[in-house]
Amino acid sequence: MKVLLVVPPFPKIIVDTTSIPLGLASIATCLKHGGHDVTCIDYSVTTIDSTSIDYSDFDLIGIQLHSVESLGDGISYIKMVRQLTSAKIVVGGVVATMYSKAIAQKKEIDYLVLYEGEYTFLELANALEKGEDIEGIAGLITS
């Protein structure tokens, strides 16, 4: 399965560009070890225009919401991505866990991963790739 993992652009906050998004890197590692084709984009450190990505190239798109200050910009990014692809959109991160009820109501989001998402995301990707039922995957909410 082709997976894109994204830290979306957050113009309203100052980001420490000397650190890597460890949560995303950890999920990417699990997915790669599970045999999935993974691409990561961290818009806090890249000059790639978010509208220049062909999101339809991916089967599954994971988007990290990492701070309350970034929530509005993150939801705007998710809405933009949904207009450009029919790929399944998965949202995770600290804010996704804290505000899961409100975020799960967003029609652009297919799945919400709570808490530590490495194995939840991997189980979801495996199940979707095989056409299996996703019921019972721990830490997963379907929107």
Coordinates of N, CA, C and O in Angstrom, one line a residue:
M1 N 0.8 -1.2 0.0 CA 0.0 0.0 0.0 C 0.9 1.2 0.0 O 1.9 1.3 0.7
K2 N 0.5 2.2 -0.8 CA 1.3 3.5 -0.9 C 0.7 4.4 0.2 O -0.5 4.8 0.2
V3 N 1.6 4.9 1.1 CA 1.2 5.7 2.2 C 2.0 7.0 2.2 O 3.2 7.0 2.1
L4 N 1.2 8.1 2.4 CA 1.9 9.4 2.6 C 1.6 9.8 4.1 O 0.5 9.8 4.5
L5 N 2.7 10.2 4.8 CA 2.6 10.7 6.1 C 3.0 12.2 6.1 O 4.1 12.5 5.5
V6 N 2.2 13.0 6.7 CA 2.4 14.5 6.6 C 2.3 15.2 7.9 O 1.4 14.9 8.7
V7 N 3.3 16.1 8.1 CA 3.1 17.2 9.1 C 2.7 18.4 8.3 O 3.5 18.9 7.5
P8 N 1.4 18.8 8.4 CA 0.9 19.8 7.6 C 1.5 21.2 7.8 O 2.1 21.4 8.9
P9 N 1.4 22.1 6.9 CA 1.9 23.5 7.1 C 1.1 24.2 8.2 O -0.1 24.1 8.2
F10 N 1.8 24.9 9.1 CA 1.2 25.6 10.2 C 1.8 27.0 10.2 O 2.8 27.2 11.0
P11 N 1.3 27.9 9.4 CA 2.0 29.2 9.4 C 1.8 30.1 10.6 O 2.5 31.0 10.8
K12 N 0.9 29.7 11.5 CA 0.6 30.6 12.7 C 1.5 30.3 13.9 O 1.5 31.0 14.8
I13 N 2.4 29.3 13.8 CA 3.2 29.0 14.9 C 4.7 28.9 14.5 O 5.0 28.7 13.3
I14 N 5.6 29.1 15.4 CA 7.0 29.0 15.2 C 7.4 27.5 15.5 O 7.1 27.0 16.6
V15 N 8.0 26.9 14.5 CA 8.4 25.5 14.7 C 9.9 25.3 14.8 O 10.7 26.0 14.1
D16 N 10.4 24.5 15.7 CA 11.8 24.2 15.9 C 12.2 23.3 14.7 O 11.9 22.1 14.7
T17 N 12.8 23.8 13.7 CA 13.2 23.1 12.5 C 14.4 22.2 12.7 O 14.8 21.6 11.8
T18 N 14.9 22.2 13.9 CA 16.1 21.3 14.1 C 15.7 19.9 14.6 O 16.6 19.1 14.8
S19 N 14.5 19.7 14.8 CA 14.0 18.3 15.2 C 13.2 17.7 14.2 O 12.5 18.3 13.4
I20 N 13.2 16.4 14.2 CA 12.4 15.6 13.2 C 11.1 15.2 14.0 O 11.1 15.0 15.2
P21 N 10.0 15.0 13.2 CA 8.8 14.5 13.9 C 8.9 13.1 14.2 O 8.7 12.2 13.4
L22 N 9.2 12.8 15.5 CA 9.5 11.4 15.9 C 8.3 10.5 15.8 O 8.5 9.3 15.4
G23 N 7.1 11.0 16.1 CA 6.0 10.1 15.9 C 5.8 9.7 14.5 O 5.5 8.5 14.3
L24 N 5.9 10.6 13.6 CA 5.7 10.2 12.2 C 6.8 9.3 11.7 O 6.6 8.3 11.0
A25 N 8.1 9.6 12.2 CA 9.2 8.7 11.8 C 9.0 7.3 12.3 O 9.3 6.3 11.6
S26 N 8.5 7.2 13.5 CA 8.2 5.9 14.1 C 7.1 5.1 13.4 O 7.3 3.9 13.1
I27 N 6.1 5.8 13.0 CA 5.0 5.2 12.2 C 5.5 4.7 10.9 O 5.2 3.6 10.4
A28 N 6.3 5.6 10.2 CA 6.9 5.3 8.9 C 7.7 4.0 9.0 O 7.7 3.2 8.1
T29 N 8.5 3.9 10.1 CA 9.4 2.7 10.2 C 8.5 1.5 10.4 O 8.8 0.5 9.7
C30 N 7.5 1.5 11.2 CA 6.6 0.3 11.3 C 6.0 0.0 10.0 O 5.9 -1.2 9.6
L31 N 5.5 1.0 9.3 CA 4.9 0.7 8.0 C 5.9 0.1 7.0 O 5.5 -0.8 6.3
K32 N 7.1 0.6 6.9 CA 8.1 0.1 6.0 C 8.4 -1.3 6.4 O 8.6 -2.2 5.5
H33 N 8.6 -1.6 7.6 CA 8.9 -3.0 8.1 C 7.7 -3.9 7.7 O 7.9 -5.1 7.6
G34 N 6.5 -3.4 7.7 CA 5.3 -4.1 7.3 C 5.1 -4.3 5.8 O 4.2 -4.9 5.4
G35 N 6.1 -3.8 5.0 CA 6.0 -3.9 3.6 C 5.3 -2.9 2.8 O 5.1 -3.0 1.6
H36 N 5.0 -1.7 3.4 CA 4.3 -0.7 2.8 C 5.3 0.3 2.2 O 6.4 0.5 2.7
D37 N 4.9 1.0 1.1 CA 5.7 2.0 0.5 C 5.3 3.4 1.1 O 4.2 3.8 1.0
V38 N 6.3 4.0 1.8 CA 6.0 5.2 2.6 C 6.7 6.4 2.2 O 7.9 6.3 1.9
T39 N 6.0 7.5 2.1 CA 6.6 8.8 1.8 C 6.3 9.7 3.0 O 5.1 9.7 3.4
C40 N 7.2 10.5 3.4 CA 7.0 11.5 4.5 C 7.3 12.9 4.0 O 8.3 13.1 3.4
I41 N 6.4 13.8 4.4 CA 6.6 15.2 4.1 C 6.3 16.0 5.4 O 5.3 15.9 6.0
D42 N 7.3 16.8 5.8 CA 7.2 17.7 7.0 C 7.2 19.1 6.4 O 8.2 19.6 6.1
Y43 N 6.0 19.7 6.4 CA 5.9 21.0 5.8 C 6.5 22.1 6.7 O 6.7 23.3 6.2
S44 N 6.9 21.8 7.9 CA 7.6 22.8 8.7 C 9.1 23.0 8.3 O 9.7 24.0 8.7
V45 N 9.6 22.1 7.5 CA 11.0 22.2 7.0 C 11.2 22.0 5.5 O 12.3 22.1 5.1
T46 N 10.1 21.9 4.8 CA 10.3 21.7 3.3 C 9.8 22.9 2.6 O 9.0 23.7 3.1
T47 N 10.3 23.1 1.4 CA 9.8 24.2 0.5 C 8.8 23.7 -0.5 O 8.4 24.4 -1.4
I48 N 8.5 22.4 -0.5 CA 7.5 21.8 -1.4 C 6.2 22.5 -1.2 O 5.7 22.6 -0.1
D49 N 5.5 23.0 -2.3 CA 4.2 23.5 -2.2 C 3.2 22.4 -1.9 O 3.2 21.4 -2.7
S50 N 2.3 22.6 -0.9 CA 1.4 21.5 -0.6 C 0.4 21.2 -1.7 O -0.2 20.1 -1.7
T51 N 0.2 22.2 -2.6 CA -0.7 21.9 -3.7 C 0.0 21.3 -4.9 O -0.7 20.9 -5.9
S52 N 1.3 21.1 -4.8 CA 2.0 20.5 -5.9 C 2.1 18.9 -5.8 O 2.6 18.3 -6.7
I53 N 1.7 18.4 -4.7 CA 1.7 16.9 -4.5 C 0.6 16.3 -5.2 O -0.6 16.8 -5.1
D54 N 0.8 15.2 -5.8 CA -0.3 14.4 -6.4 C -0.8 13.4 -5.4 O -0.4 12.3 -5.3
Y55 N -1.8 13.9 -4.6 CA -2.3 13.1 -3.5 C -3.0 11.8 -4.0 O -3.1 10.8 -3.2
S56 N -3.4 11.8 -5.2 CA -4.1 10.6 -5.8 C -3.1 9.5 -6.0 O -3.6 8.4 -6.3
D57 N -1.8 9.7 -5.9 CA -0.9 8.6 -6.0 C -0.8 7.7 -4.8 O -0.2 6.7 -4.8
F58 N -1.5 8.1 -3.7 CA -1.4 7.4 -2.5 C -2.8 6.7 -2.1 O -3.8 7.2 -2.5
D59 N -2.7 5.6 -1.4 CA -3.9 4.8 -1.0 C -4.3 5.3 0.4 O -5.5 5.2 0.7
L60 N -3.4 5.8 1.2 CA -3.7 6.1 2.6 C -2.8 7.3 2.9 O -1.6 7.3 2.6
I61 N -3.4 8.3 3.5 CA -2.7 9.6 3.9 C -2.9 9.8 5.4 O -4.0 9.9 5.8
G62 N -1.8 9.8 6.1 CA -1.8 10.1 7.5 C -1.3 11.5 7.8 O -0.3 11.9 7.3
I63 N -2.1 12.2 8.6 CA -1.8 13.6 8.9 C -1.7 13.8 10.4 O -2.7 13.4 11.1
Q64 N -0.6 14.4 10.8 CA -0.4 14.6 12.2 C -0.9 16.0 12.7 O -0.5 17.0 12.1
L65 N -1.7 16.0 13.7 CA -2.1 17.3 14.3 C -1.3 17.3 15.7 O -1.6 16.5 16.6
H66 N -0.4 18.2 15.8 CA 0.5 18.1 17.0 C 0.4 19.3 18.0 O 1.0 19.2 19.0
S67 N -0.4 20.3 17.7 CA -0.6 21.3 18.7 C -2.0 22.0 18.6 O -2.5 22.0 17.5
V68 N -2.5 22.5 19.7 CA -3.8 23.1 19.6 C -3.7 24.4 18.7 O -4.7 24.7 18.0
E69 N -2.6 25.1 18.7 CA -2.4 26.3 17.9 C -2.5 25.9 16.4 O -2.9 26.8 15.6
S70 N -2.2 24.7 16.1 CA -2.2 24.3 14.6 C -3.5 23.7 14.2 O -3.6 23.3 13.0
L71 N -4.4 23.5 15.1 CA -5.6 22.7 14.7 C -6.4 23.3 13.6 O -6.8 22.6 12.6
G72 N -6.6 24.6 13.6 CA -7.4 25.3 12.5 C -6.7 25.1 11.1 O -7.3 24.8 10.1
D73 N -5.4 25.3 11.1 CA -4.6 25.2 9.9 C -4.6 23.7 9.4 O -4.6 23.4 8.3
G74 N -4.5 22.8 10.4 CA -4.5 21.4 10.1 C -5.8 20.9 9.5 O -5.8 20.2 8.5
I75 N -6.9 21.4 10.0 CA -8.2 21.0 9.4 C -8.4 21.6 8.0 O -8.9 21.0 7.1
S76 N -7.9 22.9 7.8 CA -7.9 23.5 6.5 C -7.1 22.6 5.5 O -7.5 22.4 4.3
Y77 N -5.9 22.2 5.9 CA -5.1 21.3 5.1 C -5.8 20.0 4.7 O -5.8 19.6 3.6
I78 N -6.5 19.4 5.7 CA -7.2 18.1 5.5 C -8.3 18.4 4.5 O -8.5 17.5 3.6
K79 N -9.0 19.5 4.6 CA -10.1 19.8 3.6 C -9.5 19.9 2.2 O -10.1 19.5 1.3
M80 N -8.4 20.6 2.1 CA -7.7 20.7 0.8 C -7.4 19.4 0.2 O -7.6 19.1 -1.0
V81 N -6.8 18.5 1.0 CA -6.3 17.2 0.6 C -7.6 16.4 0.1 O -7.5 15.7 -0.9
R82 N -8.6 16.4 0.9 CA -9.8 15.7 0.6 C -10.4 16.0 -0.8 O -10.9 15.2 -1.6
Q83 N -10.3 17.3 -1.2 CA -10.7 17.8 -2.5 C -9.9 17.2 -3.6 O -10.3 17.2 -4.8
L84 N -8.7 16.8 -3.3 CA -7.7 16.4 -4.3 C -7.6 14.9 -4.5 O -6.9 14.4 -5.4
T85 N -8.2 14.1 -3.6 CA -8.0 12.7 -3.6 C -9.2 11.9 -3.0 O -9.9 12.5 -2.1
S86 N -9.3 10.7 -3.4 CA -10.3 9.8 -2.7 C -9.6 8.8 -1.8 O -10.2 7.9 -1.2
A87 N -8.3 9.0 -1.6 CA -7.5 8.2 -0.7 C -8.1 8.3 0.7 O -8.7 9.3 1.1
K88 N -8.0 7.2 1.5 CA -8.4 7.3 2.9 C -7.5 8.2 3.7 O -6.3 8.2 3.5
I89 N -8.1 9.1 4.5 CA -7.4 10.0 5.3 C -7.4 9.6 6.8 O -8.5 9.4 7.3
V90 N -6.3 9.5 7.4 CA -6.1 9.1 8.8 C -5.5 10.3 9.5 O -4.5 10.9 9.1
V91 N -6.1 10.7 10.6 CA -5.5 11.8 11.4 C -5.1 11.2 12.8 O -5.8 10.4 13.4
G92 N -3.9 11.7 13.2 CA -3.4 11.3 14.5 C -2.6 12.4 15.2 O -2.6 13.5 14.7
G93 N -2.0 12.1 16.3 CA -1.3 13.1 17.0 C -1.9 13.5 18.4 O -3.0 13.0 18.7
V94 N -1.2 14.3 19.1 CA -1.7 14.7 20.4 C -3.0 15.3 20.4 O -4.0 15.0 21.1
V95 N -3.2 16.3 19.5 CA -4.5 17.0 19.4 C -5.6 16.1 18.9 O -6.7 16.2 19.4
A96 N -5.3 15.2 18.0 CA -6.3 14.3 17.5 C -6.8 13.4 18.7 O -8.0 13.1 18.8
T97 N -5.9 13.1 19.6 CA -6.3 12.3 20.8 C -7.1 13.1 21.8 O -8.2 12.7 22.3
M98 N -6.7 14.3 22.0 CA -7.3 15.2 23.0 C -8.7 15.6 22.6 O -9.6 15.8 23.4
Y99 N -8.9 15.9 21.3 CA -10.2 16.4 20.7 C -10.8 15.4 19.8 O -11.4 15.8 18.8
S100 N -10.7 14.1 20.1 CA -11.1 13.1 19.2 C -12.6 13.2 18.8 O -12.9 12.9 17.7
K101 N -13.5 13.5 19.7 CA -14.9 13.5 19.4 C -15.2 14.6 18.4 O -15.9 14.4 17.5
A102 N -14.6 15.8 18.6 CA -14.9 16.9 17.6 C -14.2 16.6 16.3 O -14.8 16.8 15.2
I103 N -13.0 16.1 16.3 CA -12.3 15.9 15.0 C -12.9 14.7 14.2 O -13.0 14.8 13.0
A104 N -13.4 13.7 14.9 CA -14.0 12.5 14.3 C -15.2 12.9 13.5 O -15.7 12.2 12.6
Q105 N -15.8 14.1 13.8 CA -17.1 14.5 13.2 C -16.8 15.2 11.8 O -17.7 15.4 11.1
K106 N -15.5 15.5 11.5 CA -15.2 16.1 10.3 C -15.3 15.1 9.1 O -14.7 14.0 9.1
K107 N -16.2 15.4 8.2 CA -16.5 14.5 7.1 C -15.3 14.2 6.2 O -15.4 13.2 5.5
E108 N -14.3 15.0 6.2 CA -13.1 14.8 5.3 C -12.2 13.7 5.9 O -11.4 13.2 5.2
I109 N -12.4 13.3 7.1 CA -11.5 12.4 7.8 C -12.2 11.0 7.8 O -13.4 10.9 8.2
D110 N -11.4 10.0 7.4 CA -12.0 8.6 7.4 C -11.7 7.9 8.7 O -12.5 7.1 9.2
Y111 N -10.5 8.1 9.3 CA -10.1 7.4 10.5 C -9.3 8.3 11.4 O -8.6 9.2 10.9
L112 N -9.4 8.1 12.7 CA -8.7 8.8 13.7 C -7.9 7.8 14.5 O -8.5 6.8 15.0
V113 N -6.6 8.0 14.7 CA -5.8 7.1 15.5 C -5.5 7.8 16.8 O -5.0 9.0 16.8
L114 N -5.8 7.1 17.9 CA -5.6 7.7 19.2 C -4.3 7.2 19.8 O -3.8 6.1 19.5
Y115 N -3.7 8.1 20.7 CA -2.5 7.7 21.5 C -1.3 7.4 20.6 O -1.1 8.0 19.6
E116 N -0.6 6.4 21.0 CA 0.6 6.0 20.2 C 0.0 5.2 19.0 O -0.6 4.2 19.2
G117 N 0.4 5.6 17.8 CA -0.3 5.1 16.6 C 0.5 4.1 15.8 O 0.0 3.7 14.7
E118 N 1.7 3.7 16.2 CA 2.5 2.9 15.3 C 1.8 1.6 14.9 O 1.7 1.3 13.7
Y119 N 1.3 0.8 15.9 CA 0.7 -0.5 15.5 C -0.7 -0.3 15.1 O -1.1 -1.1 14.2
T120 N -1.4 0.7 15.5 CA -2.8 0.9 15.1 C -2.7 1.3 13.6 O -3.5 0.7 12.8
F121 N -1.8 2.2 13.2 CA -1.7 2.6 11.8 C -1.3 1.4 10.9 O -1.9 1.2 9.8
L122 N -0.4 0.6 11.4 CA 0.1 -0.6 10.7 C -1.1 -1.6 10.5 O -1.3 -2.1 9.4
E123 N -1.8 -1.9 11.6 CA -2.9 -2.8 11.5 C -4.0 -2.3 10.5 O -4.5 -3.0 9.7
L124 N -4.2 -1.0 10.5 CA -5.2 -0.4 9.6 C -4.7 -0.5 8.1 O -5.5 -1.0 7.3
A125 N -3.5 -0.2 7.9 CA -2.9 -0.3 6.5 C -3.0 -1.7 6.0 O -3.4 -2.0 4.9
N126 N -2.6 -2.7 6.9 CA -2.7 -4.1 6.5 C -4.1 -4.5 6.2 O -4.3 -5.2 5.2
A127 N -5.0 -4.2 7.0 CA -6.4 -4.6 6.8 C -7.0 -4.0 5.6 O -7.7 -4.7 4.8
L128 N -6.7 -2.7 5.3 CA -7.3 -2.0 4.1 C -6.7 -2.7 2.9 O -7.4 -2.9 1.9
E129 N -5.4 -3.0 2.9 CA -4.7 -3.6 1.8 C -5.3 -4.9 1.4 O -5.4 -5.3 0.3
K130 N -5.6 -5.7 2.5 CA -6.2 -7.1 2.3 C -7.7 -7.1 2.1 O -8.2 -8.2 2.0
G131 N -8.3 -5.9 2.3 CA -9.8 -5.9 2.2 C -10.4 -6.5 3.5 O -11.6 -7.0 3.4
E132 N -9.7 -6.5 4.6 CA -10.2 -7.1 5.8 C -11.0 -6.1 6.6 O -10.9 -4.9 6.5
D133 N -11.8 -6.6 7.6 CA -12.6 -5.8 8.5 C -11.6 -5.1 9.4 O -10.6 -5.6 9.9
I134 N -11.9 -3.8 9.7 CA -11.1 -3.0 10.6 C -11.7 -2.9 12.0 O -11.1 -2.3 12.9
E135 N -12.8 -3.5 12.2 CA -13.4 -3.6 13.5 C -12.5 -4.2 14.5 O -11.8 -5.2 14.2
G136 N -12.4 -3.6 15.7 CA -11.5 -4.2 16.7 C -10.1 -3.8 16.7 O -9.3 -4.2 17.6
I137 N -9.7 -2.9 15.8 CA -8.3 -2.4 15.8 C -8.3 -1.4 17.0 O -9.0 -0.4 17.0
A138 N -7.4 -1.7 17.9 CA -7.3 -0.9 19.1 C -6.8 0.5 18.8 O -5.8 0.7 18.0
G139 N -7.4 1.5 19.4 CA -7.0 2.9 19.1 C -7.5 3.5 17.9 O -7.0 4.6 17.5
L140 N -8.4 2.9 17.2 CA -8.9 3.4 15.9 C -10.4 3.8 16.0 O -11.2 3.1 16.6
I141 N -10.7 5.0 15.5 CA -12.0 5.5 15.4 C -12.3 5.8 14.0 O -11.5 6.4 13.2
T142 N -13.5 5.3 13.5 CA -13.9 5.6 12.1 C -14.8 6.8 12.2 O -15.7 6.9 13.1
S143 N -14.6 7.7 11.3 CA -15.4 8.9 11.2 C -16.7 8.7 10.4 O -16.8 7.8 9.6

